[in-house]
C-alpha cells in the first residue's frame, strides 16, 4: 500500500502512546525509549499562524525525561514533495515556542529555556531532498562570521523511505501501522491487523482504538477495498475472528496477490516461491508466540516447540482462535 494523501495522522499523533512509539522506534534518541505514555503531555501550538495549515499539521508535546522536560515539535508534512525552506520554518517555530514559554512564565530552574527536538514526519511519495540544517541554506561569507550564523536542525522521518526490515523489528503500534500501509504482501496485512487487535483489546484502549479504526478504514478505502468503519471496529475489538475473519479479509489478501502478479512480484522459480512460503510461515509462528505472550504471559517451552513444528494450516487456525478462547492451551487444542 502506498499513497501521498493524509490518512489522519494528526488524529493518530494526538495520542501519547503513538507519539512515544514514533520517537522510540523511528528516531535514534535513546532517551525516549521505555517512557510511559503519562510522560507525554500535549501543549497548545496556537501561537503558530501558518497559511499552509491545510498541507501540514503541527503539534507540540512536553516530555518528562528523568528529571527534565523536553519539548518535541512534531510537524506532520502532507505535501507530495519536500519543502526547501523547512529548516527555516523550524527555526521560526522553535523561536515562537520559546517566546510563548517566556510569556507564560513556564521556564525551568534559573529561567533556562528547555531543550527542543524538531521532528518532521513526511508522508509524500517523492524523496525528501530538502536540507536538514539551516546553515546549508545560508550563503558563504567571511569565515570569521560562521559562528554567528543560524544552524537550526530537524529530524526527518520519511515514511516512504523506511526500511521494511526495520519496521518489522520495531514491535510497537506505529510500526504495525506503517507495515499495514507500506507493505504489498497479503500476509503482512493479516499479521498487522491481528497484532493490532491483540494490543488494543483492553477497555482502556477505546479512544486509541477509535482513532486507529478510522485510520485503517481510510487506508483500505483509498486502496479500493470496500471496508467500513464498523467492520474494522469489529475486527479490532475481537468480534470478527475465526472463519468470519477468513471469509471477509481473504478478499483483501486476494486483491494484493492479484496486484502482485500484475507487477511481477509473484514470478520466479518454484524453489524461490517455496523459500518465500517458508519465510512467511516462520514469521507467522513468531507472531503467534508474540500474541500469546502478549495476552497470556510467557509462552512455555513445550507450547513454543509445538508452534515451531506446526504446519501453516494449524498456525492460521490457532491465530484466528486466539481472541475466542480463555487460555493458551485452548488456542492450540486439536
Short mmCIF file of C-alpha atoms in Angstrom, two decimals:
data_model
loop_
_atom_site.label_atom_id
_atom_site.label_comp_id
_atom_site.label_asym_id
_atom_site.label_seq_id
_atom_site.Cartn_x
_atom_site.Cartn_y
_atom_site.Cartn_z
CA UNK A 1 0.00 0.00 0.00
CA UNK A 2 1.19 3.49 -0.71
CA UNK A 3 -0.03 7.00 -1.36
CA UNK A 4 0.68 10.64 -0.69
CA UNK A 5 -2.61 11.62 0.93
CA UNK A 6 -3.11 12.38 4.60
CA UNK A 7 -4.85 9.43 6.24
CA UNK A 8 -5.47 11.18 9.54
CA UNK A 9 -2.00 11.07 11.07
CA UNK A 10 -2.75 14.21 13.04
CA UNK A 11 -5.58 12.36 14.77
CA UNK A 12 -3.27 9.41 15.47
CA UNK A 13 -0.45 11.51 16.87
CA UNK A 14 -2.82 13.22 19.25
CA UNK A 15 -2.37 10.07 21.36
CA UNK A 16 0.71 9.95 23.62
CA UNK A 17 1.16 6.21 23.03
CA UNK A 18 1.72 6.76 19.31
CA UNK A 19 3.99 9.79 19.75
CA UNK A 20 6.10 7.74 22.15
CA UNK A 21 6.28 4.81 19.71
CA UNK A 22 7.19 7.13 16.83
CA UNK A 23 10.06 8.70 18.76
CA UNK A 24 11.25 5.46 20.36
CA UNK A 25 11.09 3.38 17.19
CA UNK A 26 11.99 5.81 14.43
CA UNK A 27 14.46 8.32 15.87
CA UNK A 28 17.96 7.50 17.18
CA UNK A 29 17.41 9.02 20.63
CA UNK A 30 17.52 6.50 23.47
CA UNK A 31 16.04 8.96 25.98
CA UNK A 32 12.54 8.33 24.59
CA UNK A 33 12.67 4.55 24.93
CA UNK A 34 10.90 2.93 27.85
CA UNK A 35 8.86 6.02 28.73
CA UNK A 36 5.25 5.62 29.85
CA UNK A 37 2.50 7.48 27.97
CA UNK A 38 1.97 9.54 31.13
CA UNK A 39 5.34 11.20 30.48
CA UNK A 40 3.86 12.91 27.39
CA UNK A 41 1.64 15.99 27.66
CA UNK A 42 0.20 17.88 24.68
CA UNK A 43 0.95 21.61 24.63
CA UNK A 44 -1.01 24.19 22.67
CA UNK A 45 0.63 25.45 19.48
CA UNK A 46 -1.95 28.19 18.92
CA UNK A 47 0.81 30.81 18.71
CA UNK A 48 1.77 29.40 15.30
CA UNK A 49 -0.15 31.02 12.44
CA UNK A 50 0.67 29.32 9.16
CA UNK A 51 -1.05 29.86 5.81
CA UNK A 52 -0.08 26.31 4.81
CA UNK A 53 -2.23 24.77 7.55
CA UNK A 54 -4.18 22.65 5.08
CA UNK A 55 -1.00 20.92 3.93
CA UNK A 56 0.55 20.07 7.27
CA UNK A 57 -0.24 19.83 10.94
CA UNK A 58 1.77 20.97 13.92
CA UNK A 59 1.72 19.73 17.47
CA UNK A 60 3.92 20.25 20.49
CA UNK A 61 4.49 17.68 23.20
CA UNK A 62 6.21 18.20 26.54
CA UNK A 63 8.01 15.01 27.55
CA UNK A 64 9.23 14.18 31.02
CA UNK A 65 12.66 12.55 30.61
CA UNK A 66 14.15 11.66 34.00
CA UNK A 67 14.27 14.98 35.88
CA UNK A 68 13.97 17.14 32.77
CA UNK A 69 11.28 18.37 30.41
CA UNK A 70 11.99 18.07 26.69
CA UNK A 71 9.73 19.74 24.15
CA UNK A 72 9.09 17.88 20.90
CA UNK A 73 7.88 19.99 17.98
CA UNK A 74 6.25 17.45 15.65
CA UNK A 75 5.39 18.77 12.20
CA UNK A 76 3.24 16.49 10.03
CA UNK A 77 4.01 17.29 6.41
CA UNK A 78 1.33 16.19 3.95
CA UNK A 79 2.72 17.75 0.77
CA UNK A 80 3.69 15.48 -2.13
CA UNK A 81 7.24 16.80 -2.25
CA UNK A 82 9.92 18.22 0.02
CA UNK A 83 9.86 21.85 1.10
CA UNK A 84 13.17 23.62 0.56
CA UNK A 85 12.71 26.04 3.47
CA UNK A 86 11.74 23.52 6.15
CA UNK A 87 14.84 24.21 8.27
CA UNK A 88 13.98 27.92 8.23
CA UNK A 89 10.39 27.20 9.21
CA UNK A 90 11.60 25.11 12.12
CA UNK A 91 13.88 27.92 13.24
CA UNK A 92 10.87 30.24 13.33
CA UNK A 93 8.62 27.71 15.08
CA UNK A 94 11.15 26.91 17.79
CA UNK A 95 11.66 30.64 18.37
CA UNK A 96 7.90 31.16 18.70
CA UNK A 97 7.69 28.26 21.15
CA UNK A 98 10.44 29.78 23.29
CA UNK A 99 8.77 33.20 23.22
CA UNK A 100 5.49 31.64 24.31
CA UNK A 101 7.14 29.80 27.20
CA UNK A 102 8.77 33.04 28.38
CA UNK A 103 5.48 34.91 28.08
CA UNK A 104 3.63 32.29 30.13
CA UNK A 105 6.44 32.01 32.72
CA UNK A 106 6.92 28.29 32.07
CA UNK A 107 10.70 28.14 32.20
CA UNK A 108 12.90 25.76 34.13
CA UNK A 109 15.28 26.40 37.02
CA UNK A 110 17.38 29.55 36.65
CA UNK A 111 14.93 30.66 33.91
CA UNK A 112 16.58 28.31 31.43
CA UNK A 113 14.90 27.50 28.13
CA UNK A 114 14.11 23.79 27.71
CA UNK A 115 15.68 21.61 25.01
CA UNK A 116 13.52 21.19 21.89
CA UNK A 117 13.56 18.36 19.37
CA UNK A 118 12.09 19.42 15.99
CA UNK A 119 10.69 16.43 14.07
CA UNK A 120 9.30 16.43 10.52
CA UNK A 121 7.07 13.47 9.64
CA UNK A 122 6.83 13.37 5.84
CA UNK A 123 4.18 11.25 4.09
CA UNK A 124 4.76 12.23 0.45
CA UNK A 125 5.77 9.77 -2.27
CA UNK A 126 8.65 11.78 -3.74
CA UNK A 127 12.03 11.57 -1.98
CA UNK A 128 12.71 14.25 0.62
CA UNK A 129 15.58 16.35 -0.73
CA UNK A 130 15.45 19.45 1.49
CA UNK A 131 18.47 20.06 3.70
CA UNK A 132 18.03 19.26 7.38
CA UNK A 133 20.16 22.15 8.67
CA UNK A 134 19.54 25.87 8.24
CA UNK A 135 23.27 26.56 7.88
CA UNK A 136 23.17 24.85 4.47
CA UNK A 137 20.68 27.47 3.24
CA UNK A 138 22.95 30.40 4.16
CA UNK A 139 25.34 31.74 1.51
CA UNK A 140 29.06 31.53 2.18
CA UNK A 141 30.65 34.64 3.64
CA UNK A 142 33.74 35.68 5.57
CA UNK A 143 34.84 32.69 7.67
CA UNK A 144 35.03 34.79 10.84
CA UNK A 145 31.23 35.19 10.66
CA UNK A 146 30.48 31.45 10.51
CA UNK A 147 29.99 31.06 14.25
CA UNK A 148 27.21 33.66 14.19
CA UNK A 149 25.03 32.03 11.54
CA UNK A 150 21.80 30.22 12.36
CA UNK A 151 22.17 26.44 12.39
CA UNK A 152 18.75 25.05 13.33
CA UNK A 153 18.39 21.33 12.54
CA UNK A 154 15.45 18.93 12.50
CA UNK A 155 14.96 15.17 12.50
CA UNK A 156 13.26 13.76 9.40
CA UNK A 157 11.03 10.68 9.46
CA UNK A 158 10.36 9.98 5.78
CA UNK A 159 7.64 7.35 5.75
CA UNK A 160 8.21 6.13 2.20
CA UNK A 161 11.94 5.59 2.74
CA UNK A 162 11.56 3.46 5.86
CA UNK A 163 13.13 0.03 5.61
CA UNK A 164 10.55 -2.77 5.92
CA UNK A 165 13.02 -4.95 7.86
CA UNK A 166 13.46 -2.18 10.41
CA UNK A 167 9.71 -1.76 10.64
CA UNK A 168 9.37 -5.48 11.30
CA UNK A 169 11.92 -5.26 14.11
CA UNK A 170 10.20 -2.29 15.80
CA UNK A 171 7.41 -4.06 17.63
CA UNK A 172 5.18 -1.14 18.52
CA UNK A 173 1.88 0.36 17.39
CA UNK A 174 3.35 2.84 14.92
CA UNK A 175 5.46 0.13 13.30
CA UNK A 176 2.36 -2.02 12.77
CA UNK A 177 0.53 0.91 11.16
CA UNK A 178 3.48 1.55 8.85
CA UNK A 179 3.57 -2.15 7.99
CA UNK A 180 -0.12 -2.00 7.08
CA UNK A 181 0.34 1.00 4.83
CA UNK A 182 3.68 0.30 3.18
CA UNK A 183 3.69 -3.44 2.60
CA UNK A 184 2.37 -5.06 -0.58
CA UNK A 185 2.25 -8.52 0.98
CA UNK A 186 -1.09 -10.04 1.97
CA UNK A 187 0.37 -11.86 4.98
CA UNK A 188 1.66 -8.56 6.37
CA UNK A 189 -1.87 -7.14 6.21
CA UNK A 190 -3.32 -10.06 8.13
CA UNK A 191 -0.44 -10.18 10.64
CA UNK A 192 -0.57 -6.45 11.35
CA UNK A 193 -4.35 -6.48 11.84
CA UNK A 194 -4.11 -9.45 14.21
CA UNK A 195 -1.32 -7.80 16.19
CA UNK A 196 -3.23 -4.52 16.49
CA UNK A 197 -6.35 -6.41 17.60
CA UNK A 198 -4.40 -8.06 20.42
CA UNK A 199 -2.69 -4.85 21.55
CA UNK A 200 -5.89 -2.78 21.50
CA UNK A 201 -8.12 -5.32 23.25
CA UNK A 202 -8.21 -3.62 26.67
CA UNK A 203 -11.15 -1.47 27.79
CA UNK A 204 -8.82 1.46 28.46
CA UNK A 205 -7.76 1.49 24.81
CA UNK A 206 -11.12 2.68 23.45
CA UNK A 207 -10.05 6.24 22.40
CA UNK A 208 -6.89 4.98 20.69
CA UNK A 209 -8.82 2.11 19.10
CA UNK A 210 -11.33 4.58 17.61
CA UNK A 211 -8.57 6.66 16.01
CA UNK A 212 -6.80 3.62 14.60
CA UNK A 213 -10.11 2.22 13.34
CA UNK A 214 -10.75 5.43 11.41
CA UNK A 215 -7.19 5.44 10.03
CA UNK A 216 -7.32 1.82 8.83
CA UNK A 217 -10.73 2.36 7.24
CA UNK A 218 -9.47 5.35 5.28
CA UNK A 219 -6.36 3.43 4.26
CA UNK A 220 -8.30 0.45 2.90
CA UNK A 221 -10.87 2.64 1.16
CA UNK A 222 -8.09 4.61 -0.51
CA UNK A 223 -6.70 1.34 -1.86
CA UNK A 224 -10.08 0.42 -3.34
CA UNK A 225 -11.29 -2.06 -0.73
CA UNK A 226 -14.93 -1.97 0.38
CA UNK A 227 -14.20 -1.63 4.08
CA UNK A 228 -16.48 0.07 6.58
CA UNK A 229 -15.51 1.59 9.90
CA UNK A 230 -17.88 -0.78 11.71
CA UNK A 231 -16.12 -3.80 10.17
CA UNK A 232 -12.69 -2.56 11.22
CA UNK A 233 -14.05 -1.75 14.68
CA UNK A 234 -15.41 -5.29 14.99
CA UNK A 235 -12.05 -6.70 13.96
CA UNK A 236 -10.01 -4.64 16.42
CA UNK A 237 -12.45 -5.46 19.23
CA UNK A 238 -12.11 -9.17 18.50
CA UNK A 239 -15.70 -9.62 17.28
CA UNK A 240 -14.64 -10.74 13.80
CA UNK A 241 -12.37 -13.75 14.14
CA UNK A 242 -12.23 -17.38 13.09
CA UNK A 243 -13.99 -18.33 9.86
CA UNK A 244 -15.74 -14.96 9.63
CA UNK A 245 -12.34 -13.27 9.58
CA UNK A 246 -11.12 -15.59 6.84
CA UNK A 247 -14.15 -15.03 4.61
CA UNK A 248 -14.16 -11.24 4.96
CA UNK A 249 -10.48 -10.40 4.79
CA UNK A 250 -9.36 -13.08 2.37
CA UNK A 251 -10.82 -10.88 -0.38
CA UNK A 252 -8.32 -8.15 0.53
CA UNK A 253 -5.49 -10.67 0.59
CA UNK A 254 -6.54 -11.95 -2.84
CA UNK A 255 -6.55 -8.39 -4.15
CA UNK A 256 -2.96 -7.90 -3.01
CA UNK A 257 -1.91 -11.19 -4.57
CA UNK A 258 -3.55 -10.26 -7.89
CA UNK A 259 -1.86 -6.86 -7.82
CA UNK A 260 1.44 -8.55 -7.08
CA UNK A 261 1.05 -10.86 -10.05
CA UNK A 262 0.36 -7.91 -12.34
CA UNK A 263 3.53 -6.21 -11.13
CA UNK A 264 5.55 -9.39 -11.49
CA UNK A 265 6.05 -9.69 -7.74
CA UNK A 266 4.87 -13.29 -7.65
CA UNK A 267 7.03 -14.52 -10.54
CA UNK A 268 10.05 -16.73 -10.07
CA UNK A 269 11.16 -20.30 -9.92
CA UNK A 270 9.37 -22.84 -7.74
CA UNK A 271 12.23 -23.03 -5.26
CA UNK A 272 12.08 -19.26 -4.85
CA UNK A 273 8.38 -19.38 -4.09
CA UNK A 274 8.95 -22.18 -1.60
CA UNK A 275 11.57 -20.07 0.18
CA UNK A 276 9.09 -17.20 0.46
CA UNK A 277 6.45 -19.56 1.88
CA UNK A 278 8.88 -20.89 4.48
CA UNK A 279 9.88 -17.37 5.46
CA UNK A 280 6.24 -16.36 5.80
CA UNK A 281 5.48 -19.44 7.93
CA UNK A 282 8.40 -18.67 10.25
CA UNK A 283 7.18 -15.10 10.69
CA UNK A 284 3.65 -16.28 11.43
CA UNK A 285 4.94 -18.75 14.02
CA UNK A 286 6.87 -15.97 15.75
CA UNK A 287 3.86 -13.66 15.53
CA UNK A 288 1.61 -16.26 17.17
CA UNK A 289 4.07 -16.75 20.01
CA UNK A 290 4.28 -12.99 20.48
CA UNK A 291 0.50 -12.62 20.58
CA UNK A 292 0.18 -15.49 23.06
CA UNK A 293 2.77 -13.87 25.31
CA UNK A 294 1.01 -10.52 24.99
CA UNK A 295 -2.34 -11.95 26.06
CA UNK A 296 -1.48 -14.77 28.48
CA UNK A 297 2.09 -14.12 29.63
CA UNK A 298 5.24 -16.09 28.85
CA UNK A 299 4.98 -18.98 26.40
CA UNK A 300 6.07 -22.34 27.92
CA UNK A 301 8.82 -24.18 26.05
CA UNK A 302 6.53 -27.10 25.19
CA UNK A 303 3.96 -24.83 23.54
CA UNK A 304 6.67 -22.86 21.72
CA UNK A 305 8.13 -26.11 20.39
CA UNK A 306 4.73 -27.25 19.16
CA UNK A 307 4.19 -23.95 17.37
CA UNK A 308 7.63 -24.18 15.74
CA UNK A 309 6.75 -27.60 14.33
CA UNK A 310 3.16 -26.82 13.30
CA UNK A 311 2.19 -26.56 9.62
CA UNK A 312 0.77 -23.39 8.12
CA UNK A 313 -2.85 -24.53 8.38
CA UNK A 314 -2.56 -25.06 12.15
CA UNK A 315 -0.85 -21.69 12.66
CA UNK A 316 -3.65 -19.91 10.81
CA UNK A 317 -6.33 -21.82 12.72
CA UNK A 318 -4.73 -21.01 16.08
CA UNK A 319 -4.27 -17.37 15.11
CA UNK A 320 -7.95 -16.97 14.34
CA UNK A 321 -8.90 -18.77 17.58
CA UNK A 322 -6.72 -16.53 19.74
CA UNK A 323 -9.37 -13.97 20.70
CA UNK A 324 -12.16 -16.51 21.20
CA UNK A 325 -10.71 -18.67 23.98
CA UNK A 326 -9.63 -18.11 27.55
CA UNK A 327 -6.31 -19.94 27.86
CA UNK A 328 -3.14 -20.59 25.91
CA UNK A 329 -3.82 -24.33 25.92
CA UNK A 330 -7.24 -23.79 24.33
CA UNK A 331 -5.66 -21.83 21.49
CA UNK A 332 -3.58 -24.79 20.33
CA UNK A 333 -6.06 -27.51 21.26
CA UNK A 334 -6.78 -30.00 18.47
#
